[in-house]
mmCIF file of C-alpha atoms in Angstrom:
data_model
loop_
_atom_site.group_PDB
_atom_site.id
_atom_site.type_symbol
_atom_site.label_atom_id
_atom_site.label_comp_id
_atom_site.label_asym_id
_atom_site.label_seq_id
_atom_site.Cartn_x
_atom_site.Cartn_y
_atom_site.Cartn_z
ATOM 1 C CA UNK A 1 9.504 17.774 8.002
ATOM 2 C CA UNK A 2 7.899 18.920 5.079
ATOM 3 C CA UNK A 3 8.264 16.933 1.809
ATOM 4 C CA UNK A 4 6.982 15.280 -0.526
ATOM 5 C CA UNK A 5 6.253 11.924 -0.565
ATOM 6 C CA UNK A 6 5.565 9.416 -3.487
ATOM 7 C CA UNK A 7 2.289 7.046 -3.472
ATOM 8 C CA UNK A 8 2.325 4.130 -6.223
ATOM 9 C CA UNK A 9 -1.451 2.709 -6.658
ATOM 10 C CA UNK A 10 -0.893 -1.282 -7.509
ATOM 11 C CA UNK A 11 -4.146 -1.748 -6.596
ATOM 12 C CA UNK A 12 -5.571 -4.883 -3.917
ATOM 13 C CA UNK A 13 -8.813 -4.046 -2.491
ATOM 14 C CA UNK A 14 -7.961 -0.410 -1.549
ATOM 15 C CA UNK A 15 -9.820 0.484 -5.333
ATOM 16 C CA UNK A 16 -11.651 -2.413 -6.294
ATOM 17 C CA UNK A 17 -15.671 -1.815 -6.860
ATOM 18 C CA UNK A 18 -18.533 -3.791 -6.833
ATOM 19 C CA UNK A 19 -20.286 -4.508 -9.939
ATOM 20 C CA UNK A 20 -24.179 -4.733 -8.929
ATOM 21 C CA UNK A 21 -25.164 -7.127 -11.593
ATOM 22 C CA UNK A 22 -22.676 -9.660 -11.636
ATOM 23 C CA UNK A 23 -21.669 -9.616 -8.110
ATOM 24 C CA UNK A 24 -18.028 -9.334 -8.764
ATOM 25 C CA UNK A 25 -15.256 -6.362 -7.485
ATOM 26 C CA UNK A 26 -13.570 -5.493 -10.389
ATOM 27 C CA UNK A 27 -11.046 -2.368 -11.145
ATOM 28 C CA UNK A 28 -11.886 1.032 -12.788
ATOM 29 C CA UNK A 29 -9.806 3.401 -11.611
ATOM 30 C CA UNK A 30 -7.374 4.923 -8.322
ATOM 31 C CA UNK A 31 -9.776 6.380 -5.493
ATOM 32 C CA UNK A 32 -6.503 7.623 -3.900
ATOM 33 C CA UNK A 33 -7.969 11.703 -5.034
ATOM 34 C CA UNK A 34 -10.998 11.297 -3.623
ATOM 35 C CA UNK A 35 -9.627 9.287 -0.471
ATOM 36 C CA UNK A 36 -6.946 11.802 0.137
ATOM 37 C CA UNK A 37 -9.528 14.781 -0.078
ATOM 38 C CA UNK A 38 -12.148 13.244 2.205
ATOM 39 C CA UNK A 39 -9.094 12.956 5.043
ATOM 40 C CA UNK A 40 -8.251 16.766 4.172
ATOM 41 C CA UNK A 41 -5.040 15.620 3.789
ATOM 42 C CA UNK A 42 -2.417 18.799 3.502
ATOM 43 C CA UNK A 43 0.765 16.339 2.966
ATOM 44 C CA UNK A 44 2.703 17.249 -0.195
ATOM 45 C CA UNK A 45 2.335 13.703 -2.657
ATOM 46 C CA UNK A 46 2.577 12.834 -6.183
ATOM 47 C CA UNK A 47 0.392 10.138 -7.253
ATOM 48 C CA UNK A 48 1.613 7.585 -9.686
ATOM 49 C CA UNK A 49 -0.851 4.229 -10.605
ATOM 50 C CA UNK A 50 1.843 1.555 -11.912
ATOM 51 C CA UNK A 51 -1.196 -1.432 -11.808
ATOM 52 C CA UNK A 52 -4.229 -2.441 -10.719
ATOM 53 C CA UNK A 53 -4.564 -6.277 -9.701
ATOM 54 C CA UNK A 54 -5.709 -8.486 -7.013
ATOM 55 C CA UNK A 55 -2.234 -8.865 -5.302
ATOM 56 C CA UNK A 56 -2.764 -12.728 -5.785
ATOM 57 C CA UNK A 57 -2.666 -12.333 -8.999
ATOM 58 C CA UNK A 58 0.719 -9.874 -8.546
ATOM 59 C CA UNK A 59 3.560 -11.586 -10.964
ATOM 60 C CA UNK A 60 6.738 -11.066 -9.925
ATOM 61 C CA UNK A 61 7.217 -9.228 -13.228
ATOM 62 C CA UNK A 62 4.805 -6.966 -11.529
ATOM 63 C CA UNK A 63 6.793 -7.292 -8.477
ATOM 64 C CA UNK A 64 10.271 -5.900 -10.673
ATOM 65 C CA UNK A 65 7.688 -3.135 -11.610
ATOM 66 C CA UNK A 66 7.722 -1.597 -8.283
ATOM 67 C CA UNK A 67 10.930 -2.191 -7.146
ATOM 68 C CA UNK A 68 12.335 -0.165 -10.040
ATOM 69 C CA UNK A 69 10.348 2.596 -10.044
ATOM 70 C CA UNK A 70 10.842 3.135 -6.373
ATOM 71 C CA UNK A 71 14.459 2.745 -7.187
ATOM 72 C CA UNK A 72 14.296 5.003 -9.962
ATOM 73 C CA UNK A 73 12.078 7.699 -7.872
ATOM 74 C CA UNK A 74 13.985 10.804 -6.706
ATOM 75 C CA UNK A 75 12.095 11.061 -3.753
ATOM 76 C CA UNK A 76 13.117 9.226 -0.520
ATOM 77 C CA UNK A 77 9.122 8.509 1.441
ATOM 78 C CA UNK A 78 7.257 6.313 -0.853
ATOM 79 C CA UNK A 79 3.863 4.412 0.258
ATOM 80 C CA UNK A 80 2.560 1.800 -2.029
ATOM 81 C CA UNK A 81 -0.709 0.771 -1.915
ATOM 82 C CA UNK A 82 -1.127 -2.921 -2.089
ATOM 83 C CA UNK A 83 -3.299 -5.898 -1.799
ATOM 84 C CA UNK A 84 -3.395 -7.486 1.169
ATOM 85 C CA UNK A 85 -2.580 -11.424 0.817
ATOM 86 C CA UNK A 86 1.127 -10.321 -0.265
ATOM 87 C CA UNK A 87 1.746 -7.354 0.561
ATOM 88 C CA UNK A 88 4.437 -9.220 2.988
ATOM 89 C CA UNK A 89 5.683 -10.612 0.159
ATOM 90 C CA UNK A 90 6.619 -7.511 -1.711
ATOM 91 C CA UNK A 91 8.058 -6.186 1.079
ATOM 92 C CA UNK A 92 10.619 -8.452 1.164
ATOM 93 C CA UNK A 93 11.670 -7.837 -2.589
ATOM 94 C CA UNK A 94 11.633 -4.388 -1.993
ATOM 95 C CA UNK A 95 13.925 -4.545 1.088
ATOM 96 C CA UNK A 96 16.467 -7.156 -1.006
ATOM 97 C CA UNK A 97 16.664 -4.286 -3.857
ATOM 98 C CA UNK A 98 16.334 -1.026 -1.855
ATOM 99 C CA UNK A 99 18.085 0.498 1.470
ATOM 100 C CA UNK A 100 18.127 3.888 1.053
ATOM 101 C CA UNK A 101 14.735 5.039 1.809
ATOM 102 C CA UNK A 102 11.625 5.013 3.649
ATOM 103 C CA UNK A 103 8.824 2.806 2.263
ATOM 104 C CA UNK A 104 5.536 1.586 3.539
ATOM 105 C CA UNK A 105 2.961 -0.686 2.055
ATOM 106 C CA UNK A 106 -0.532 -0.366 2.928
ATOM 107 C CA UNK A 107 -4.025 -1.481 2.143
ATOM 108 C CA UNK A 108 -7.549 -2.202 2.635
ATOM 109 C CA UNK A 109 -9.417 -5.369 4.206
ATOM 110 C CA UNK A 110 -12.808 -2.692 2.445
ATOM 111 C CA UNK A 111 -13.063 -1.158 -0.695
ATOM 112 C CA UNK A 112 -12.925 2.261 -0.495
ATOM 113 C CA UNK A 113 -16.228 2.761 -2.276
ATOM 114 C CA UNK A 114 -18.184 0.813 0.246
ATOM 115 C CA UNK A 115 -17.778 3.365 2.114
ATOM 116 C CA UNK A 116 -17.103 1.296 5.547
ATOM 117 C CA UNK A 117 -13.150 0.952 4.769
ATOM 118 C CA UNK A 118 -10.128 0.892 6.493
ATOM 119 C CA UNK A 119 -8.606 2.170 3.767
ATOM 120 C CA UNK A 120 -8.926 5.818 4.869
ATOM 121 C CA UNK A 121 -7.036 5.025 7.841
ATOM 122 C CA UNK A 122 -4.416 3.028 6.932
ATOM 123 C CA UNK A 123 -3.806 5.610 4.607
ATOM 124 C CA UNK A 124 -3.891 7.923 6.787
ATOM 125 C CA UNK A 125 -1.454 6.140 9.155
ATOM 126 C CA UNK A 126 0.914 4.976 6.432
ATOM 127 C CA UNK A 127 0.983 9.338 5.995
ATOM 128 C CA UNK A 128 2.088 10.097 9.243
ATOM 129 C CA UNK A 129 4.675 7.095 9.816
ATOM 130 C CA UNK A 130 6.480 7.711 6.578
ATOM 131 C CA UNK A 131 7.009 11.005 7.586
ATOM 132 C CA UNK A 132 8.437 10.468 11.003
ATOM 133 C CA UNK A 133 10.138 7.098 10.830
ATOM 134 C CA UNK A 134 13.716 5.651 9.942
ATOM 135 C CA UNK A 135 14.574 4.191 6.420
ATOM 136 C CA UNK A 136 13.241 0.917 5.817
ATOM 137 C CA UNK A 137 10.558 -1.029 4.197
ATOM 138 C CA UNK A 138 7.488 -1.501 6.285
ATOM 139 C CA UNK A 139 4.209 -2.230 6.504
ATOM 140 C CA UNK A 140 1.315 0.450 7.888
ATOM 141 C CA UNK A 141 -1.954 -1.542 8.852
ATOM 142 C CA UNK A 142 -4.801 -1.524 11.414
ATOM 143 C CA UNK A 143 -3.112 1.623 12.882
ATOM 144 C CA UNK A 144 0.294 0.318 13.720
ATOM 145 C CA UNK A 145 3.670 -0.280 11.422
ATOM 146 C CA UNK A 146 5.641 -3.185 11.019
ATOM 147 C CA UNK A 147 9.141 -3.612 9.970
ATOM 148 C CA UNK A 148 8.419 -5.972 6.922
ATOM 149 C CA UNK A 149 10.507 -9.080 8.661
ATOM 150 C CA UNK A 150 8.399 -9.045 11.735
ATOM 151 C CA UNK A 151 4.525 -9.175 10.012
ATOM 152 C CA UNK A 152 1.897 -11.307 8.471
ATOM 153 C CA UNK A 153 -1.529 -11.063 8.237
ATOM 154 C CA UNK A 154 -4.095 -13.084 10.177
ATOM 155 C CA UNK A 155 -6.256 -14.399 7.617
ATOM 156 C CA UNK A 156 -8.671 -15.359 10.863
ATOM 157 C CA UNK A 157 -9.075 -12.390 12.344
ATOM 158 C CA UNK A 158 -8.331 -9.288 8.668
ATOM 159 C CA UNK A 159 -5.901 -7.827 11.325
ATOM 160 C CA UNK A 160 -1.751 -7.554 10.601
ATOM 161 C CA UNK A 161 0.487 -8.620 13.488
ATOM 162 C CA UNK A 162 3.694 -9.377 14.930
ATOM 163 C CA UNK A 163 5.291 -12.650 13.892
ATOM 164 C CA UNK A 164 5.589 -14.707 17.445
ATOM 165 C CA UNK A 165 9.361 -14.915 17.873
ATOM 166 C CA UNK A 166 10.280 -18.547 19.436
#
């Protein structure tokens, strides 16, 4: 399967940097270029930034954002990238709007320009699952994917997991 496959940057910690004299991460611009060329990455994509925001500051205007444009997107693999904190929660407006394609959120615990993040992985991961798996929103973290009903993430341990079914 060779195709191309849609990325929309919303930003979360996956492109945040550090500011050195104020202390603070702050946004400039989409590493997603650079990130995709350090992994040698020969997948087909179009990149597309819609935002860039701390997704707990993500309105659900914001939220309406990226549900249309995926809707509105003529091609069926889309990954988002995504803070975090609710990335769960977009998920689940994505999957109330949208049935008829393959979508996967991912992020980054690590900016990218520390140069210690997950983020090359998890894109990486979210790469090779949206190429291979069934229609559906998920979630592609710590090396795994997650149907978006059956995730959250551990704010103990910075890992995403299985909800415990009772």
């Amino acid at each position: 399967m060779n195709s191309k496959t849609k990325i929309f940057i919303t930003g979360g910690t996956f492109d945040k940097e550090y500011n050195e004299l104020t202390g603070k991460l702050y946004f400039n611009y989409t590493h997603m270029h650079e990130l995709l060329k350090l992994g040698r990455c020969n997948v087909d994509v179009d990149i597309e930034t819609l935002m860039m925001v701390d997704s707990l500051d993500m309105t659900e205007n914001q939220r309406d954002i990226i549900v249309q444009k995926c809707i509105r997107e003529p091609l069926n693999t889309i990954i988002i990238t995504h803070g975090t904190d609710t990335m769960v929660q977009t998920a689940h407006t994505l999957a109330k709007n949208i049935k008829n394609k393959t979508i996967i959120l991912t992020g980054a615990m690590i900016p990218f320009k520390f140069g210690s993040s997950d983020g090359l992985f998890n894109m990486g991961s979210a790469l090779a699952y949206v190429q291979s798996i069934n229609k559906g929103i998920y979630i592609a973290m710590n090396g795994q994917i997650f149907n978006y009903e059956n995730v959250k993430k551990n704010a103990e341990s910075g890992v995403f997991e299985e909800l415990e079914l009772c």
